[in-house]
Short mmCIF file of C-alpha atoms in Angstrom, two decimals:
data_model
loop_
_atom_site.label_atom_id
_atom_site.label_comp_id
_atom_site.label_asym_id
_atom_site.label_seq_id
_atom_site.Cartn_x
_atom_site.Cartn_y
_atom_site.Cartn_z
CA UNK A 1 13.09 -4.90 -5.06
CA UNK A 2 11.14 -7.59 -7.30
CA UNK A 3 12.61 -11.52 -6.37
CA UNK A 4 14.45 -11.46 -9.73
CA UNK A 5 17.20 -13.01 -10.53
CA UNK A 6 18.73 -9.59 -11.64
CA UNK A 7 17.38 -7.75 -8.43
CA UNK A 8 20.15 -9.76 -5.76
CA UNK A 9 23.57 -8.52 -7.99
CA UNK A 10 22.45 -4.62 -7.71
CA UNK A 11 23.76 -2.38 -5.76
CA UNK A 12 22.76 1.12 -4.34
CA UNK A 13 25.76 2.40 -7.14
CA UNK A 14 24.52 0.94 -10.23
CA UNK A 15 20.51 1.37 -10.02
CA UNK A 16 20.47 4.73 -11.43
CA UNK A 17 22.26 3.59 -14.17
CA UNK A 18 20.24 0.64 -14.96
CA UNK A 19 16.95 3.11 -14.53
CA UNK A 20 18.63 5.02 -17.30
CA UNK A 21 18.73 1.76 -19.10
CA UNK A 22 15.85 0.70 -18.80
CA UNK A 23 13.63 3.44 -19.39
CA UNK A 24 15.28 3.60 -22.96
CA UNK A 25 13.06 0.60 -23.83
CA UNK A 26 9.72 1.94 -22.21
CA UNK A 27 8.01 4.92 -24.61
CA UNK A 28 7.59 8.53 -23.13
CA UNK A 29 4.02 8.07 -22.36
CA UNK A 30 5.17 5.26 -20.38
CA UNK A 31 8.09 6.80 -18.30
CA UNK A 32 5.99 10.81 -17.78
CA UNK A 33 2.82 8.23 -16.32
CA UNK A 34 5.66 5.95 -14.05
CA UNK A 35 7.04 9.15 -12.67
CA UNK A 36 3.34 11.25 -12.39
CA UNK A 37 2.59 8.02 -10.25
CA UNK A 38 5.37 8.15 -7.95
CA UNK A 39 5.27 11.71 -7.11
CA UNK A 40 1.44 11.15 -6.12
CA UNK A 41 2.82 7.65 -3.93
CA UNK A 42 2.89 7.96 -0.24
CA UNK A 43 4.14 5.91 2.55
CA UNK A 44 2.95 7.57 5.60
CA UNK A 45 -0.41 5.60 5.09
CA UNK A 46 -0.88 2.57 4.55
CA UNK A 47 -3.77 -0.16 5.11
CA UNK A 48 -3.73 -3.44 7.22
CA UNK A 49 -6.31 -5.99 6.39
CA UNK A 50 -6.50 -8.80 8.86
CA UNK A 51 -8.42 -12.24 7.15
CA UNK A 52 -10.55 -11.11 4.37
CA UNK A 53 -12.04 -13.89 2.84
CA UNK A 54 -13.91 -12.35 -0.28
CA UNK A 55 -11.51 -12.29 -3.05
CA UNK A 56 -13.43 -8.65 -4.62
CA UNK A 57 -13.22 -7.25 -1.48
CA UNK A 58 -9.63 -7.75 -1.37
CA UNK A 59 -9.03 -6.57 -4.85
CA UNK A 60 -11.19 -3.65 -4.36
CA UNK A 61 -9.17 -2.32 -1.53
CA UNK A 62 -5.85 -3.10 -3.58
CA UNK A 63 -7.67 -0.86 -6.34
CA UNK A 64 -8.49 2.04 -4.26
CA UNK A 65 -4.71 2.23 -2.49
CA UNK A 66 -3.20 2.29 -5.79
CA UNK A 67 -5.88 5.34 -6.84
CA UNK A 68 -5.02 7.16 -3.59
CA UNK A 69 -1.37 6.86 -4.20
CA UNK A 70 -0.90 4.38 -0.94
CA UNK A 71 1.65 2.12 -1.34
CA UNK A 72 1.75 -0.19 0.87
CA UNK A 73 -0.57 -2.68 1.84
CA UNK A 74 -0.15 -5.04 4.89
CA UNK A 75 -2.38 -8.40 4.99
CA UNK A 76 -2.79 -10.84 7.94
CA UNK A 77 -3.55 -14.22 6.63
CA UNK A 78 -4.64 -16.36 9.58
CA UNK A 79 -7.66 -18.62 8.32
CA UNK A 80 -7.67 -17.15 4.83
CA UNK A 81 -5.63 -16.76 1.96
CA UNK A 82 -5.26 -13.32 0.33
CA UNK A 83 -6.12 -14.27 -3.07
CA UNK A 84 -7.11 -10.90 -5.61
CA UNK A 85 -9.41 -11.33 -8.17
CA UNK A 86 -7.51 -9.99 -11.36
CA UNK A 87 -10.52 -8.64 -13.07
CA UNK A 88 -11.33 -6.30 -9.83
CA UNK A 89 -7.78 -5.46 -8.81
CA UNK A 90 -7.42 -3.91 -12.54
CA UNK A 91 -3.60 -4.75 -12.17
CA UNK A 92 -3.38 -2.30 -9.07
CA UNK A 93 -1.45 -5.40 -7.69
CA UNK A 94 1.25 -5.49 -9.54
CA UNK A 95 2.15 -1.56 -8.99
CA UNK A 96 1.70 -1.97 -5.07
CA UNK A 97 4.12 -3.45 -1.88
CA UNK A 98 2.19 -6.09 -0.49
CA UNK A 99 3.70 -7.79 3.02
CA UNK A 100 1.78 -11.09 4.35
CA UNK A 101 2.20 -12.19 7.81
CA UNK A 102 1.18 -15.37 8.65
CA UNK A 103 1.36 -18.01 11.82
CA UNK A 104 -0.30 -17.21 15.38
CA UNK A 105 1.44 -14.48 16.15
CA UNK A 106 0.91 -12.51 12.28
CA UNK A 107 -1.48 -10.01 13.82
CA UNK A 108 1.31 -8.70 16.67
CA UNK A 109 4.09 -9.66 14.35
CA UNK A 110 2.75 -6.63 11.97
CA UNK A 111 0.99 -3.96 14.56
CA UNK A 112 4.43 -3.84 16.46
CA UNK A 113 6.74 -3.56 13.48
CA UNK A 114 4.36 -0.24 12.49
CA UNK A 115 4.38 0.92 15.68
CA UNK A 116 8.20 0.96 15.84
CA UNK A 117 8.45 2.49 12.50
CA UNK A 118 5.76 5.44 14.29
CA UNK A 119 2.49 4.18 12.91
CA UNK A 120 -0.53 5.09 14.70
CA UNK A 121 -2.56 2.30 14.34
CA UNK A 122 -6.06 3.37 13.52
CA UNK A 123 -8.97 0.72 13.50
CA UNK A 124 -11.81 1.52 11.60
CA UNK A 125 -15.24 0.45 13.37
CA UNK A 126 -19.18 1.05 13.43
CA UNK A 127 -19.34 1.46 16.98
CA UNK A 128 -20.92 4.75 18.29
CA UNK A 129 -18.18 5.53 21.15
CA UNK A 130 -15.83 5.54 18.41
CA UNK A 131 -14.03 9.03 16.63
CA UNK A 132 -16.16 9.82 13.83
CA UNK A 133 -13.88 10.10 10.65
CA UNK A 134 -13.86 13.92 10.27
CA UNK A 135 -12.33 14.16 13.40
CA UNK A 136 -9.28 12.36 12.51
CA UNK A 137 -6.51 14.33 12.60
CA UNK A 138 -3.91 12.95 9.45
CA UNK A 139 -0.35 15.21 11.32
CA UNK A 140 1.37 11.60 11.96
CA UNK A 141 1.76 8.23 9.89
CA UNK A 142 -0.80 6.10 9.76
CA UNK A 143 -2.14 3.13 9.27
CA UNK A 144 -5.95 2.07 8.40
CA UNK A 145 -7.06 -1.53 10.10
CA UNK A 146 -10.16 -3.15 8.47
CA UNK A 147 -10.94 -6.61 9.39
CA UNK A 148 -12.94 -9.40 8.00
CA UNK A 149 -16.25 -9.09 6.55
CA UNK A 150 -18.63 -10.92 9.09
CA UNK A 151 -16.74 -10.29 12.05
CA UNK A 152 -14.76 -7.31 11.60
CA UNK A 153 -11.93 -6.87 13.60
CA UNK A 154 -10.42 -9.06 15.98
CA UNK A 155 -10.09 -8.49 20.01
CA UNK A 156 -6.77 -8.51 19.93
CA UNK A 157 -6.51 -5.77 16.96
CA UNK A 158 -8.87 -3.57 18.68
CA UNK A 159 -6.81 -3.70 21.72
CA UNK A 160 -3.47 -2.98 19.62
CA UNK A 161 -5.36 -0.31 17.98
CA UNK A 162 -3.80 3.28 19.04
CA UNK A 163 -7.22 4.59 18.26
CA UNK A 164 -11.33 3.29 16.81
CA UNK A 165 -12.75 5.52 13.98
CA UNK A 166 -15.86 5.24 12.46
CA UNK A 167 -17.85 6.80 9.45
CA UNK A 168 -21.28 7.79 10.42
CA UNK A 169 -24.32 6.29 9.34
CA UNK A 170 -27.53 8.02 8.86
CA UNK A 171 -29.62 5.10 7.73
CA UNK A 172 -30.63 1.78 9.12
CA UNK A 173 -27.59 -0.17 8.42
CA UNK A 174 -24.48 -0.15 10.76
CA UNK A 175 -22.08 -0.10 8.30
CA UNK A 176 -20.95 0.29 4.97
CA UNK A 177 -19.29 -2.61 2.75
CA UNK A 178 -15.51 -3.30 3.89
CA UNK A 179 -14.11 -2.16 0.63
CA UNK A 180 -16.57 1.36 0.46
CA UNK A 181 -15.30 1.60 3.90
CA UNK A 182 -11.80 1.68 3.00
CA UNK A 183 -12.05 3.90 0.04
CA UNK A 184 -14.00 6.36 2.20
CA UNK A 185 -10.99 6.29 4.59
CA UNK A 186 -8.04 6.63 2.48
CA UNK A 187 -10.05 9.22 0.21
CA UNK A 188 -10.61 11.58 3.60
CA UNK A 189 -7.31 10.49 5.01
CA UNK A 190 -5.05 10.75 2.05
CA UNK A 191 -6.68 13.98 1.33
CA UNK A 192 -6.08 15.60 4.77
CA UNK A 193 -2.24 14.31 4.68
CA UNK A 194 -1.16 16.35 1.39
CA UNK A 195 -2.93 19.19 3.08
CA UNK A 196 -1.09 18.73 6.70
CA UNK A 197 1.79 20.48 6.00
CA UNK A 198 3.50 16.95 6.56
CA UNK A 199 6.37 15.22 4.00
CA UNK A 200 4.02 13.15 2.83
CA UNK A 201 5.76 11.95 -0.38
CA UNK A 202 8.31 9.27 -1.13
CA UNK A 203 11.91 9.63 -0.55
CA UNK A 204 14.15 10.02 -3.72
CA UNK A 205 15.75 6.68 -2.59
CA UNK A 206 12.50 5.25 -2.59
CA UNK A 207 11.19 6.58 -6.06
CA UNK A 208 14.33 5.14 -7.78
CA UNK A 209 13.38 1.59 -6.16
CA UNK A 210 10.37 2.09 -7.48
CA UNK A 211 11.08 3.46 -10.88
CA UNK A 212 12.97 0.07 -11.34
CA UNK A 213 10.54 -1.98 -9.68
CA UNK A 214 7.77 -0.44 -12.25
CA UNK A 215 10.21 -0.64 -15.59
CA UNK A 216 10.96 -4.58 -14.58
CA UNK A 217 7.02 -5.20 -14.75
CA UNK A 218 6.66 -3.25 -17.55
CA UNK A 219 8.77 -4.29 -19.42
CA UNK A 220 8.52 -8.28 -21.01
CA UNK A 221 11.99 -8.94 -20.95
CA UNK A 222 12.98 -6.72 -17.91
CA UNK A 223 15.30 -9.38 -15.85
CA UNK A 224 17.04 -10.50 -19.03
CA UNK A 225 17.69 -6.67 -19.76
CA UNK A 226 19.37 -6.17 -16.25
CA UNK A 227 21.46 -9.13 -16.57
CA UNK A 228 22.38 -8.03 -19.80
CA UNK A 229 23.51 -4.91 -18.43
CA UNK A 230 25.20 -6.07 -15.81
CA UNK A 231 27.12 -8.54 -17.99
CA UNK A 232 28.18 -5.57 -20.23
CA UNK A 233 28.95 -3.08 -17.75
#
């Protein structure tokens, strides 16, 4: 939930009640879009970035998650700051769960809590030897590593990696920009998922958390309306 003041006194009980609240100060355009969204939302993919440096690289890949309907986003800050450009990111940002890991162990820190939650960690790379994309099989969770833009991955991620995939090239460069890359991905790989026979969509525990997360940054006032609420209930 948002770090609101509002979001620490609510409990499991009361949020359906304050969604019903809330969502009598949003219009009906706004609520049918909020809840069109969330049935498209998925969280068994999801995209790791470790160090991107180029702030409309970053943004573009937060753009293209929200458009596939993938949630969650995982960045690995180790040298550089994951700052969004606004103007690129098109407020995708603000509709997404972003998790930073930072410090020298950020990079395990994040592979290993996906891999306990089932994740097969997939990192994407030009390299010939590699799985080309098509072959990708989407019957599991997983999750799409790009790294940075000069360098691409690190050792270390490649050897964490459960698997390398590639997208073939045909011309004379190796590879495509990181944030074409990562469209291509999630646009072959979400589209494989909702056709793998796999429960691909959110949880209804998980849609109400997000229905409030969504009103509360719609909505202007949203934290004094919850405290209001909870004053009067």
């Amino acid at each position: 939930m948002p770090d609101s003041p509002a979001a620490g006194k609510i409990t499991d009980k009361e949020l359906p009640r304050i969604v019903n609240y809330l969502r009598e100060f949003v219009t009906d355009q706004r609520w049918e879009r909020i809840n069109r969204v969330i049935e498209s939302r998925t969280r068994c993919l999801n995209v790791v970035l470790e160090d991107l440096y180029q702030p409309h690289n970053a943004s573009a890949v937060m753009r293209s998650c929200d458009a596939f309907g993938i949630q969650d986003l995982h960045v690995i800050e180790k040298t550089n700051r994951f700052t969004p450009d606004s103007g690129i990111a098109m407020g995708s940002e603000q509709w997404l769960t972003v998790q930073k890991y930072r410090g020298k162990r950020a990079l395990e820190n994040c592979l290993l809590r996906l891999k306990e939650q089932d994740f097969r960690i997939v990192a994407t790379s030009p390299h010939e030897q590699d799985l080309d994309i098509d072959k990708l099989k989407s019957d599991r969770k997983l999750s799409l590593m790009f790294g940075s833009e000069l360098s691409g991955l690190s050792d270390k991620a490649l050897e964490m990696a459960d698997i390398r995939c590639r997208i073939p090239m045909e011309g004379f460069t190796e590879s495509f920009n990181i944030s074409v890359s990562a469209s291509l991905f999630m646009y072959e790989l979400s589209r494989k998922l909702k056709n793998s026979g796999m429960e691909w969509r959110l949880t209804e525990k998980e849609k109400l958390k997000l229905r409030y997360e969504w009103l509360l940054k719609t909505l202007k006032a949203g934290d004094q309306l919850v405290d209001k609420f909870l004053r009067d209930s």
